[in-house]
PDB file of C-alpha atoms in Angstrom:
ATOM      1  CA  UNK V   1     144.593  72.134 116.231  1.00  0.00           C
ATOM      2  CA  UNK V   2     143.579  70.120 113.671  1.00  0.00           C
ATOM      3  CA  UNK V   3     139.488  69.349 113.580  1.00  0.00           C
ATOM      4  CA  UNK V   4     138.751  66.161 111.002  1.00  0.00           C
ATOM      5  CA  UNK V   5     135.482  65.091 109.343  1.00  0.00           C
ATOM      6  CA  UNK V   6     134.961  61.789 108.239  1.00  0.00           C
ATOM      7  CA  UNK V   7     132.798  61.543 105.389  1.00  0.00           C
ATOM      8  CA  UNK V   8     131.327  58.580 103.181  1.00  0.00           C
ATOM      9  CA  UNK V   9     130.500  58.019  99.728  1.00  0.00           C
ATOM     10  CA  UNK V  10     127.324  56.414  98.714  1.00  0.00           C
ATOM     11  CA  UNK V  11     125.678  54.326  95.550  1.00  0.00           C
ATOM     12  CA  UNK V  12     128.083  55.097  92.382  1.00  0.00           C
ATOM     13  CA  UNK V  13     131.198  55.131  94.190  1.00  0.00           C
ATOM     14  CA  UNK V  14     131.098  50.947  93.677  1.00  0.00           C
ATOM     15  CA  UNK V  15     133.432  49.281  91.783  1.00  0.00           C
ATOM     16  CA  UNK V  16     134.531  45.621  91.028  1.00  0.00           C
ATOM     17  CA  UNK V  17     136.995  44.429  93.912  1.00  0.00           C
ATOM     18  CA  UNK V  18     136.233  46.333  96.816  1.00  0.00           C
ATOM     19  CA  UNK V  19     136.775  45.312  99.891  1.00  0.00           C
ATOM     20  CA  UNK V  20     139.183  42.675  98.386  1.00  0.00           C
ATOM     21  CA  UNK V  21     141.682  43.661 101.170  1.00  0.00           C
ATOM     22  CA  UNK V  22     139.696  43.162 103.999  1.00  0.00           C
ATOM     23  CA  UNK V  23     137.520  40.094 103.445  1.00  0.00           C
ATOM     24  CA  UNK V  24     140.385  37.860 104.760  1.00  0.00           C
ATOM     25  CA  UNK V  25     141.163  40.031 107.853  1.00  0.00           C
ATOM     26  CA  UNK V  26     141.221  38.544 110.932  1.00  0.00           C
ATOM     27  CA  UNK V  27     139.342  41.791 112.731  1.00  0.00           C
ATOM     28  CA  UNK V  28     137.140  42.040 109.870  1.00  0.00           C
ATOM     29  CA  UNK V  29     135.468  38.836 109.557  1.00  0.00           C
ATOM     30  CA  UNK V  30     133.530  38.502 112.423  1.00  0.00           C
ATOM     31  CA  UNK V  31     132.125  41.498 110.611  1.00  0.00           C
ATOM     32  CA  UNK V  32     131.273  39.880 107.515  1.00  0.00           C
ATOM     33  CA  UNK V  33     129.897  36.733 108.776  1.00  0.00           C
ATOM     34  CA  UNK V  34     127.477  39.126 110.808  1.00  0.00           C
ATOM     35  CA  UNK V  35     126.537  40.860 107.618  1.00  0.00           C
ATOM     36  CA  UNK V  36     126.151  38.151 105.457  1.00  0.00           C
ATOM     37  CA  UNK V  37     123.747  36.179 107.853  1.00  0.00           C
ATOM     38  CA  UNK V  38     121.626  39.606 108.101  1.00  0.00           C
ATOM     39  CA  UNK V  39     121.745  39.645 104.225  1.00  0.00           C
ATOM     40  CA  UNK V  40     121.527  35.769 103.326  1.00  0.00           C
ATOM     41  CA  UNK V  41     124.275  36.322 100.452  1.00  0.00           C
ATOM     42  CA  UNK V  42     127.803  36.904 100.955  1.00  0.00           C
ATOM     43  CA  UNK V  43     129.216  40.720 100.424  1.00  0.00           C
ATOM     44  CA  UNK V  44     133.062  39.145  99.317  1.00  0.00           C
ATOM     45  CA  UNK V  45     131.302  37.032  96.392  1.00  0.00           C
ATOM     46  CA  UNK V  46     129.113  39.789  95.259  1.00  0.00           C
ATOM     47  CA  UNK V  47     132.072  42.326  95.694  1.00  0.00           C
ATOM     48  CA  UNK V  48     134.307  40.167  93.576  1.00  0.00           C
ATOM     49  CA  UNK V  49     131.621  38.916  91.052  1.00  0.00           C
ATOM     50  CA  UNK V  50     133.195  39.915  87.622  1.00  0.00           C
ATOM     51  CA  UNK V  51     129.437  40.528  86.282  1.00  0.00           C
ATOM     52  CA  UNK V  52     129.290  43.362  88.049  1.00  0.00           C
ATOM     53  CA  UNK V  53     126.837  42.311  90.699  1.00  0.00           C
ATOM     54  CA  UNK V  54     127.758  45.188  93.101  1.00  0.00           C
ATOM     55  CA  UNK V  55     126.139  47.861  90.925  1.00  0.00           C
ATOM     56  CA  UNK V  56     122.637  46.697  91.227  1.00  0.00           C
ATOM     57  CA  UNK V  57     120.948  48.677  93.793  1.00  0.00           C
ATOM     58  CA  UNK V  58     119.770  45.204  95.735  1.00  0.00           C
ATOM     59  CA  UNK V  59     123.105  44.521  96.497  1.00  0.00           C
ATOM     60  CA  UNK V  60     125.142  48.136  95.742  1.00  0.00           C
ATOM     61  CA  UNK V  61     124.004  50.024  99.297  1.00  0.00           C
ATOM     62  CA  UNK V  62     124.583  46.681 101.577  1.00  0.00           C
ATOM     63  CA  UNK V  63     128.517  46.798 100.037  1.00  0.00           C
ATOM     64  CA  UNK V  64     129.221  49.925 100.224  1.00  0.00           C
ATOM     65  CA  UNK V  65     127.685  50.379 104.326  1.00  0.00           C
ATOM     66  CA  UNK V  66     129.969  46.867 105.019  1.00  0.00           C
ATOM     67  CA  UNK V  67     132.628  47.802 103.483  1.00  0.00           C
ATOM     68  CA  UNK V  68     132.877  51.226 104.714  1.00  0.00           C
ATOM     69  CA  UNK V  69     132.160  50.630 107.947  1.00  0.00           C
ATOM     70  CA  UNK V  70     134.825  47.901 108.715  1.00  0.00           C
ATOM     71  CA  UNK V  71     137.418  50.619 106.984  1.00  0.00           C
ATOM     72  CA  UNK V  72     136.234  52.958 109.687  1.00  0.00           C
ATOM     73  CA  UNK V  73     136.114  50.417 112.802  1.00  0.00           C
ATOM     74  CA  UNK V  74     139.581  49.935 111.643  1.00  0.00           C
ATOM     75  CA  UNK V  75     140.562  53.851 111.590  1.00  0.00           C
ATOM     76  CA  UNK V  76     139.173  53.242 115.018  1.00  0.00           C
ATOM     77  CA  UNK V  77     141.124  50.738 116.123  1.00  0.00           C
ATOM     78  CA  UNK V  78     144.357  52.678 115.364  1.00  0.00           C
ATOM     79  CA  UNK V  79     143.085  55.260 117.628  1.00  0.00           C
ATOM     80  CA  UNK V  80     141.795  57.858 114.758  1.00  0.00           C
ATOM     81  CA  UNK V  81     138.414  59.474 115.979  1.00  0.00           C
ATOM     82  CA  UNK V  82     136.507  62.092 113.690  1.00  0.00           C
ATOM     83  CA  UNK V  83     135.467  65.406 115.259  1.00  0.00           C
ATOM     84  CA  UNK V  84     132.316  65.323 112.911  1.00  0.00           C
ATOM     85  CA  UNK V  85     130.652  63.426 110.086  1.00  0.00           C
ATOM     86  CA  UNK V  86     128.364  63.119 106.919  1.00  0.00           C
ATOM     87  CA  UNK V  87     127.583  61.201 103.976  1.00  0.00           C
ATOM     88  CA  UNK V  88     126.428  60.846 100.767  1.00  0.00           C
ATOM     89  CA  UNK V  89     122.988  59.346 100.676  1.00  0.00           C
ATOM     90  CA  UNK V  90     123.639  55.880 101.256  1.00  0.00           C
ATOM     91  CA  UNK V  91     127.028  57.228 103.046  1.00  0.00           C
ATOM     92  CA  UNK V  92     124.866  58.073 106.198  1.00  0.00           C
ATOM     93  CA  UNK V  93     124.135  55.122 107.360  1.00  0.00           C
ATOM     94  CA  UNK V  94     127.923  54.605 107.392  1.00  0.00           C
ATOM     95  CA  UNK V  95     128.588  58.104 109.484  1.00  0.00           C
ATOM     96  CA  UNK V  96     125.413  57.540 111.986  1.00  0.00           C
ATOM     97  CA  UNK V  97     127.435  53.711 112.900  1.00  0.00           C
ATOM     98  CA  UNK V  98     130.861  55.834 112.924  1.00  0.00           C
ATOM     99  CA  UNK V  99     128.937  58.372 115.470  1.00  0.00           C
ATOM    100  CA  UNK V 100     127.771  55.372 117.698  1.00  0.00           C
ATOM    101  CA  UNK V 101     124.473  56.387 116.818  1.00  0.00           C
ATOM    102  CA  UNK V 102     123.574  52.386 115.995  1.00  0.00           C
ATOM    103  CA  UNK V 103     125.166  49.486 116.060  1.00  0.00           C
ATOM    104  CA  UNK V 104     126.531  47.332 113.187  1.00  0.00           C
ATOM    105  CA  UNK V 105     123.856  44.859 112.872  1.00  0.00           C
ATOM    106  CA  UNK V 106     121.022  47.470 112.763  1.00  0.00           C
ATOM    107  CA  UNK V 107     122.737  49.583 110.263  1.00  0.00           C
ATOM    108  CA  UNK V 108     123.183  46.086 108.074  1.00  0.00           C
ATOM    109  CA  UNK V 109     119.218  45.399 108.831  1.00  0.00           C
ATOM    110  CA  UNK V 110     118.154  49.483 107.576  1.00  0.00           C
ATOM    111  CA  UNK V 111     120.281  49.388 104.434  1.00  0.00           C
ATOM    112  CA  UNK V 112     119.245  45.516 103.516  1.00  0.00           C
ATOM    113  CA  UNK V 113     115.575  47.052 103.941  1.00  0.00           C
ATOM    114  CA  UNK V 114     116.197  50.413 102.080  1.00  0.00           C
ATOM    115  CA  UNK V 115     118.607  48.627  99.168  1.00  0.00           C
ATOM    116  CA  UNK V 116     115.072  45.978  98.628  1.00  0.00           C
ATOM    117  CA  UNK V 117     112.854  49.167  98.347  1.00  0.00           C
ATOM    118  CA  UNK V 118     114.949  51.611  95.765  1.00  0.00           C
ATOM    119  CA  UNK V 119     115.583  48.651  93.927  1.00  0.00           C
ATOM    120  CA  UNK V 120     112.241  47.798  93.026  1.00  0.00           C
ATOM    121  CA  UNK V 121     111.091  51.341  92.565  1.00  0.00           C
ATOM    122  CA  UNK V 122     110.912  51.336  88.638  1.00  0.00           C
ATOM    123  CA  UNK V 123     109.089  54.641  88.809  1.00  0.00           C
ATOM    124  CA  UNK V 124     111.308  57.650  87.758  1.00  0.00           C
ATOM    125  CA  UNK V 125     114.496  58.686  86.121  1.00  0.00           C
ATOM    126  CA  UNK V 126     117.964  60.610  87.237  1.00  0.00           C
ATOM    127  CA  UNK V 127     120.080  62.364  85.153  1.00  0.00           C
ATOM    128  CA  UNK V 128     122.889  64.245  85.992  1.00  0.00           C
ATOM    129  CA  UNK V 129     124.117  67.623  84.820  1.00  0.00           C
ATOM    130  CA  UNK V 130     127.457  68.967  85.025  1.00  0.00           C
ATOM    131  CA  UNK V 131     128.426  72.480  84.340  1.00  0.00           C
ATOM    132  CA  UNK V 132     124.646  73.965  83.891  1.00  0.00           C
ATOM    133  CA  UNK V 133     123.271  77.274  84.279  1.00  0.00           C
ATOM    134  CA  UNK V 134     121.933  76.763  87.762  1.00  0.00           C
ATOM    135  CA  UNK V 135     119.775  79.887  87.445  1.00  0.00           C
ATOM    136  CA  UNK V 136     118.083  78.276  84.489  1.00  0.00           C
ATOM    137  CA  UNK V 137     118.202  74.733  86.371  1.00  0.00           C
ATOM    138  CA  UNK V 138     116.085  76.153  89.260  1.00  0.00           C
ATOM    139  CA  UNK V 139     113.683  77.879  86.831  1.00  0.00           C
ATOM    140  CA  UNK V 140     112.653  75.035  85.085  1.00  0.00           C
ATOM    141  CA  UNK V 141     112.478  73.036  88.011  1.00  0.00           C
ATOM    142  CA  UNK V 142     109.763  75.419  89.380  1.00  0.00           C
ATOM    143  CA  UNK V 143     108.193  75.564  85.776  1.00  0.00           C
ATOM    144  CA  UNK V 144     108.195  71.744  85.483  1.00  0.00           C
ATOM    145  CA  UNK V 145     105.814  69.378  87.064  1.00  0.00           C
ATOM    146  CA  UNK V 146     107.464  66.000  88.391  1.00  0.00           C
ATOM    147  CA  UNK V 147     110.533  66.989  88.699  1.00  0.00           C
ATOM    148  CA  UNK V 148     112.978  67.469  91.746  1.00  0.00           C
ATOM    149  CA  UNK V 149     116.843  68.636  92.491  1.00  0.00           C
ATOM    150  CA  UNK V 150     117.693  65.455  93.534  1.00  0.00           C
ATOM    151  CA  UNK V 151     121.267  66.188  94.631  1.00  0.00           C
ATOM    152  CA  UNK V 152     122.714  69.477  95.186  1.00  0.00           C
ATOM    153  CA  UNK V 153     126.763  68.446  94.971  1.00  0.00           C
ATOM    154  CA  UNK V 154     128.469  71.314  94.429  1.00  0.00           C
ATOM    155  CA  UNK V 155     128.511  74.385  91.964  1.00  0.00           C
ATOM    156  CA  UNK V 156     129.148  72.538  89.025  1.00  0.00           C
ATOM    157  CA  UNK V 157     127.410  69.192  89.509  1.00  0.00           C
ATOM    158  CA  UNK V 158     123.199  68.470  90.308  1.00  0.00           C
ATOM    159  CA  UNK V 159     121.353  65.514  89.595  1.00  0.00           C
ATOM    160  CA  UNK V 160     117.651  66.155  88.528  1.00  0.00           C
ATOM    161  CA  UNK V 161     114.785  63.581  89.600  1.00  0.00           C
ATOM    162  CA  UNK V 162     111.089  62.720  88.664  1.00  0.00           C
ATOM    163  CA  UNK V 163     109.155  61.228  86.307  1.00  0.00           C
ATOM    164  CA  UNK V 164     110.743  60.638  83.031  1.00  0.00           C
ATOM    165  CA  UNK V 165     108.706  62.637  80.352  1.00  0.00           C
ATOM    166  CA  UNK V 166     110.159  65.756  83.132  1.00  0.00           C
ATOM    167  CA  UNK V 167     113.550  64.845  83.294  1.00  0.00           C
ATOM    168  CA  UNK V 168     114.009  64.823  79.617  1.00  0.00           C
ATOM    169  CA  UNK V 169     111.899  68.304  79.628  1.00  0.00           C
ATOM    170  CA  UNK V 170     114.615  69.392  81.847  1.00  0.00           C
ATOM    171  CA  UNK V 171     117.502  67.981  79.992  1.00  0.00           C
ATOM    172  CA  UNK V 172     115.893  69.583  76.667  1.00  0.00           C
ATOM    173  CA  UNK V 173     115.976  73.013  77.831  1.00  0.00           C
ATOM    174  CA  UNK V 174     118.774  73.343  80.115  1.00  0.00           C
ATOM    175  CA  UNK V 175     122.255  74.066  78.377  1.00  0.00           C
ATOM    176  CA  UNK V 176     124.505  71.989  80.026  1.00  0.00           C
ATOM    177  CA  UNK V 177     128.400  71.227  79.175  1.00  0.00           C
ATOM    178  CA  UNK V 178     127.495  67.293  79.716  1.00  0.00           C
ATOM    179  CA  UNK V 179     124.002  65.989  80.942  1.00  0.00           C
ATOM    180  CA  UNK V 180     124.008  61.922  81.963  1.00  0.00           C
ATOM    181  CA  UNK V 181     120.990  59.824  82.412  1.00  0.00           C
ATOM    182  CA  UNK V 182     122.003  57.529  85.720  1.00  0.00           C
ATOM    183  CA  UNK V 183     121.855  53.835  85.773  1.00  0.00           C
ATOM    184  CA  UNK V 184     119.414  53.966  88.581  1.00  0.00           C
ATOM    185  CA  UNK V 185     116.367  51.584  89.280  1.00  0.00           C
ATOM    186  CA  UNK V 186     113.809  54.484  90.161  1.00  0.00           C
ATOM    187  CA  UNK V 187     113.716  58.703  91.007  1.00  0.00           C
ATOM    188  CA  UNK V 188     115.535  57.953  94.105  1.00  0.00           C
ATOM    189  CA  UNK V 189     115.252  61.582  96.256  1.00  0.00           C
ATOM    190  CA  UNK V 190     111.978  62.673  94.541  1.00  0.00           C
ATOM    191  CA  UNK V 191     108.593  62.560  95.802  1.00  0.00           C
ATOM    192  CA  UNK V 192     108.338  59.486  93.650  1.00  0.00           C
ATOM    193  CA  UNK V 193     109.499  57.633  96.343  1.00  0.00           C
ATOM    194  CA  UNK V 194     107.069  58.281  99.012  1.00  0.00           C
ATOM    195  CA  UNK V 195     105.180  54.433  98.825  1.00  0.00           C
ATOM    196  CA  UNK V 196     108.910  53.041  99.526  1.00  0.00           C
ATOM    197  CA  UNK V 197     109.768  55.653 102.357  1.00  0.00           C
ATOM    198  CA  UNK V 198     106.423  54.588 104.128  1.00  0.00           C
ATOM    199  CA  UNK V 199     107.139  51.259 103.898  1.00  0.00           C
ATOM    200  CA  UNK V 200     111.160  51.797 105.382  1.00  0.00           C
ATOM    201  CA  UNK V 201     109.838  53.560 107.736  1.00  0.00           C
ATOM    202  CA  UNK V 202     107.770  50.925 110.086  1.00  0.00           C
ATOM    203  CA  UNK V 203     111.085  49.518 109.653  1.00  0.00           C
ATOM    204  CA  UNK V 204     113.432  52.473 110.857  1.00  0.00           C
ATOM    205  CA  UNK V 205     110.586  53.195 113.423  1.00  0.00           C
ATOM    206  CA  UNK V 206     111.662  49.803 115.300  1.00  0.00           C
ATOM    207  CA  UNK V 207     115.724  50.862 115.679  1.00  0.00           C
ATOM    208  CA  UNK V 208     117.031  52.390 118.416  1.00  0.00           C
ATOM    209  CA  UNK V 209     119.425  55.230 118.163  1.00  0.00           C
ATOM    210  CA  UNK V 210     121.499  56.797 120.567  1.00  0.00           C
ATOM    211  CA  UNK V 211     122.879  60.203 121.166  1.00  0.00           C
ATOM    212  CA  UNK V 212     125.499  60.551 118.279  1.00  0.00           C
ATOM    213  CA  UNK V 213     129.162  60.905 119.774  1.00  0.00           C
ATOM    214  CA  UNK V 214     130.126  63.656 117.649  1.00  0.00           C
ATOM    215  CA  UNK V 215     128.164  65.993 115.440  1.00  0.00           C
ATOM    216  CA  UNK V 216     126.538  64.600 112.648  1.00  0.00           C
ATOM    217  CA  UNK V 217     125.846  66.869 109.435  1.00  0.00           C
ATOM    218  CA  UNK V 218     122.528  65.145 107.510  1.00  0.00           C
ATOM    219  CA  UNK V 219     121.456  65.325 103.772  1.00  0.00           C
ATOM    220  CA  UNK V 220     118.009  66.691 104.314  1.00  0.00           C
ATOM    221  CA  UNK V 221     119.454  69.251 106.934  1.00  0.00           C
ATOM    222  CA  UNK V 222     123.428  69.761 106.607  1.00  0.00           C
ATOM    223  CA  UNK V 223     123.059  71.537 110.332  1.00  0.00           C
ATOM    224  CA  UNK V 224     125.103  69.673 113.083  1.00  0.00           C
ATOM    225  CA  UNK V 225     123.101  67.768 115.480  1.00  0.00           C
ATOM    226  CA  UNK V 226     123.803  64.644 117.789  1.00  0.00           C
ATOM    227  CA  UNK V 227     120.451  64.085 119.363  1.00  0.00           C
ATOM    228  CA  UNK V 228     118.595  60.333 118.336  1.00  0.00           C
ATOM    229  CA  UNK V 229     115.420  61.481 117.863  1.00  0.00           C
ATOM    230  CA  UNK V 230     116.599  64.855 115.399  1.00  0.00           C
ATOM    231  CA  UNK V 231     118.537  62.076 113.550  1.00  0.00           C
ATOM    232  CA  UNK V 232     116.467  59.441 112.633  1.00  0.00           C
ATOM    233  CA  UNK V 233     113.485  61.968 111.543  1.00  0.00           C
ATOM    234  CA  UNK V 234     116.168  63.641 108.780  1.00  0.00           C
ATOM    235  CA  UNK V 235     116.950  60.173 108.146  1.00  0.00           C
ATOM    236  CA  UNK V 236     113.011  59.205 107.192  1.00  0.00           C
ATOM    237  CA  UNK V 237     113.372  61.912 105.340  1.00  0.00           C
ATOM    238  CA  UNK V 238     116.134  61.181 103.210  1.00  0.00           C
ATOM    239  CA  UNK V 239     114.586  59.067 100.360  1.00  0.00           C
ATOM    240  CA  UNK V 240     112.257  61.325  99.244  1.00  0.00           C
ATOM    241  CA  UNK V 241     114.645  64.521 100.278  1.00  0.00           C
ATOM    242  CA  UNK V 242     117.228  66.421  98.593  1.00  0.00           C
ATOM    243  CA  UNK V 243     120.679  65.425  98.926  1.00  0.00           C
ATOM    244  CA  UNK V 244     122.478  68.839 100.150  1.00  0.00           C
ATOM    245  CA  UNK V 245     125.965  68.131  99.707  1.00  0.00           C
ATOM    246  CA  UNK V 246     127.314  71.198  98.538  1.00  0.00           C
ATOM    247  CA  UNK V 247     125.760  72.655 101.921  1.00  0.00           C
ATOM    248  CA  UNK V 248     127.250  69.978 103.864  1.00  0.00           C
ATOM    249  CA  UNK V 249     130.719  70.850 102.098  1.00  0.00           C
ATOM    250  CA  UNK V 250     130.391  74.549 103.308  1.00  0.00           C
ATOM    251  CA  UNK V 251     129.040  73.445 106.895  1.00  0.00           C
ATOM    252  CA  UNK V 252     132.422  71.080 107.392  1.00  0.00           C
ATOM    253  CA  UNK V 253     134.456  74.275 106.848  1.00  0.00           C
ATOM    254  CA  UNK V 254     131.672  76.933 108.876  1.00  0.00           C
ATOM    255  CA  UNK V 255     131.943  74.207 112.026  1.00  0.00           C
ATOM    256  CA  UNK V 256     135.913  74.418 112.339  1.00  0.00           C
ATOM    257  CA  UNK V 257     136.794  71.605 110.611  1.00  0.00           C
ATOM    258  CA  UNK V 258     139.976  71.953 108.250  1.00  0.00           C
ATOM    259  CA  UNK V 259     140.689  68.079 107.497  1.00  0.00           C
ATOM    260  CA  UNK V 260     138.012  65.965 105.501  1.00  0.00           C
ATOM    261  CA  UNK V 261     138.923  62.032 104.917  1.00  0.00           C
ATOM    262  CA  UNK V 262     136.896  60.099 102.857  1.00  0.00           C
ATOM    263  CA  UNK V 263     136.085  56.587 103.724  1.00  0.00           C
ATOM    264  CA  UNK V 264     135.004  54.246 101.086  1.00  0.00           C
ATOM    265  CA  UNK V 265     135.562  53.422  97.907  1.00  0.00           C
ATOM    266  CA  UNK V 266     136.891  56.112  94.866  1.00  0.00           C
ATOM    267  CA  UNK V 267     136.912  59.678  95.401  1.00  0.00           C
ATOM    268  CA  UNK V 268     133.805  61.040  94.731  1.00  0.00           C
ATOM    269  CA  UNK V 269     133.192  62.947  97.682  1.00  0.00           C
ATOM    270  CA  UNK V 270     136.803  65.058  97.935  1.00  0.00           C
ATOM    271  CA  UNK V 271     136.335  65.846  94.978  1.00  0.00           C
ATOM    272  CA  UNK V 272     133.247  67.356  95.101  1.00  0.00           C
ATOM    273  CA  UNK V 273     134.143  69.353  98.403  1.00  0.00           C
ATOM    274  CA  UNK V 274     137.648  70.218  96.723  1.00  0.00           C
ATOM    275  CA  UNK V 275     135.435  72.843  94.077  1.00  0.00           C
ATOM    276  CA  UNK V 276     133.405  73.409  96.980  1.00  0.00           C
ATOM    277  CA  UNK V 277     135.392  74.414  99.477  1.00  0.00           C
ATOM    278  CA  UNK V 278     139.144  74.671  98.275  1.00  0.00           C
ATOM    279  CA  UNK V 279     141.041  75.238 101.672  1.00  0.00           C
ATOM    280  CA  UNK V 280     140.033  72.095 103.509  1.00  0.00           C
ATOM    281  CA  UNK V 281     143.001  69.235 103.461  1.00  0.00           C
ATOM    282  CA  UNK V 282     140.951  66.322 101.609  1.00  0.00           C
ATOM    283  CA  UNK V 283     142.509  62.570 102.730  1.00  0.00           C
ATOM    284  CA  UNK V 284     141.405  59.113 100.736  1.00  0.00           C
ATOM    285  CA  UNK V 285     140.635  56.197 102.410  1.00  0.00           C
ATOM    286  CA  UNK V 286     140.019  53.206 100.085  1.00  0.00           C
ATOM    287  CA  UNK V 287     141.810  50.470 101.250  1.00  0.00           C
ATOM    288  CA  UNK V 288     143.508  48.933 103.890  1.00  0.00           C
ATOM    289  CA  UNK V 289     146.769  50.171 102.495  1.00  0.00           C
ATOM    290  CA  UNK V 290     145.385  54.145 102.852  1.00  0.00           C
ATOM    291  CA  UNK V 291     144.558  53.700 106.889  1.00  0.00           C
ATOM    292  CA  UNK V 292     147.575  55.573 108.419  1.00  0.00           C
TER     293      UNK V 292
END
């Protein structure tokens, strides 16, 4: 029997247009009105703003948790149910709502919270390193003060964290086939963002969770868990916590699962998993069009 993990992408996997399918749709826009009166701007004019809009980090993590969830309410509504899910940073907001673990509104009310925070964190820098030494990586990152594996995505792909005068220590030293400084507000993941985690969470402290319908695998701790309380401590942990990804990529396949659909946006996340682990049967859902 087949055993299928939903899983969704998080800030980077943006792009111009998204969503353009769905605004319009009649089950959707109850949806969107909701959001946009939580958010006091509109997600289809930001989506669709040719300035690129969507990639600022105010506006960026609201899209993406709109967006994705209305793909997955729809997956939903043609009968589709996941047997476990994750996602990428921002992306768990998206699989808590798709576990029933909040509702739509108070995932719109975190991420509106969490989006205002990161984006005016201007502490920091991210870079991103593709096809490192990882041995050398992890030395460094021991030997190096204010720095931080930020996300763990699979063999060939980390992104380093911290203050800047560390990262470029980091990017000096380790030999890397390509090393890419991200277009990021702050050291999001890092210890540099422990001011804007306090602050989220007297806000995260006031939502109510519920017991998660089917196991949900958590950045901070890829281990499968459905109870509230487990899951909204890893989440308080997130934004200064690693992002284990490649973990959560070997945990999909270690649980029984041997079907992973992304929902959201690009295809970040399948292809991460696909180096990761090369058996599982990886499924895009970006559009309307893609829902089976």
């Amino acid at each position: 029997m087949t055993k299928t993990a939903w899983v969704f992408p998080g800030q980077g996997s943006q792009a111009i247009g998204m969503g353009a399918d769905l605004f319009d749709l009649p089950e959707a826009k109850e949806r969107f009105a909701e959001a946009n009166d939580i958010l006091g701007w509109s997600i289809a004019e930001v989506c669709q703003n040719e300035e690129d809009k969507v990639s600022r980090t105010l506006y960026t993590q609201p899209c993406l948790y709109v967006v994705e969830s209305v793909l997955a309410d729809l997956m939903q509504a043609q009968g589709q149910q996941p047997d476990a899910v994750a996602g990428h940073s921002l992306g768990e907001y998206v699989a808590l709502y798709a576990a029933g673990v909040f509702d739509f509104a108070t995932g719109v009310t975190l991420v509106k919270r969490r989006a205002e925070l990161m984006d005016s964190a201007s502490d920091g820098m991210m870079a991103a390193l593709i096809g490192c030494d990882r041995e050398q990586l992890d030395q460094q990152i021991q030997q190096t003060p204010g720095v931080v594996l930020a996300n763990d995505n699979n063999a060939a792909q980390v992104v380093i964290s911290g203050a800047p005068a560390a990262v470029e220590a980091i990017l000096n030293t380790v030999k890397a086939k390509r090393a890419v400084k991200l277009n990021v507000s702050g050291a999001f993941h890092s210890p540099l963002m422990k001011e804007a985690a306090a602050e989220f969470q007297t806000v995260l402290d006031q939502a109510t969770f519920k017991t998660a319908r089917v196991p949900v695998l958590s950045n901070v701790d890829p281990t499968p868990a459905t109870d509230a309380d487990i899951l909204k401590q890893r989440l308080g942990q997130q934004m200064t916590g690693s992002v284990r990804w490649r973990e959560i990529s070997l945990q999909l396949a270690e649980i029984g699962m041997t079907r992973v659909v992304e929902i959201g946006p690009g295809k970040v996340l399948t292809g991460l998993i696909k180096r990761t682990c090369p058996t599982l049967v990886l499924e895009n859902v970006s559009s309307l069009s893609d829902i089976p």
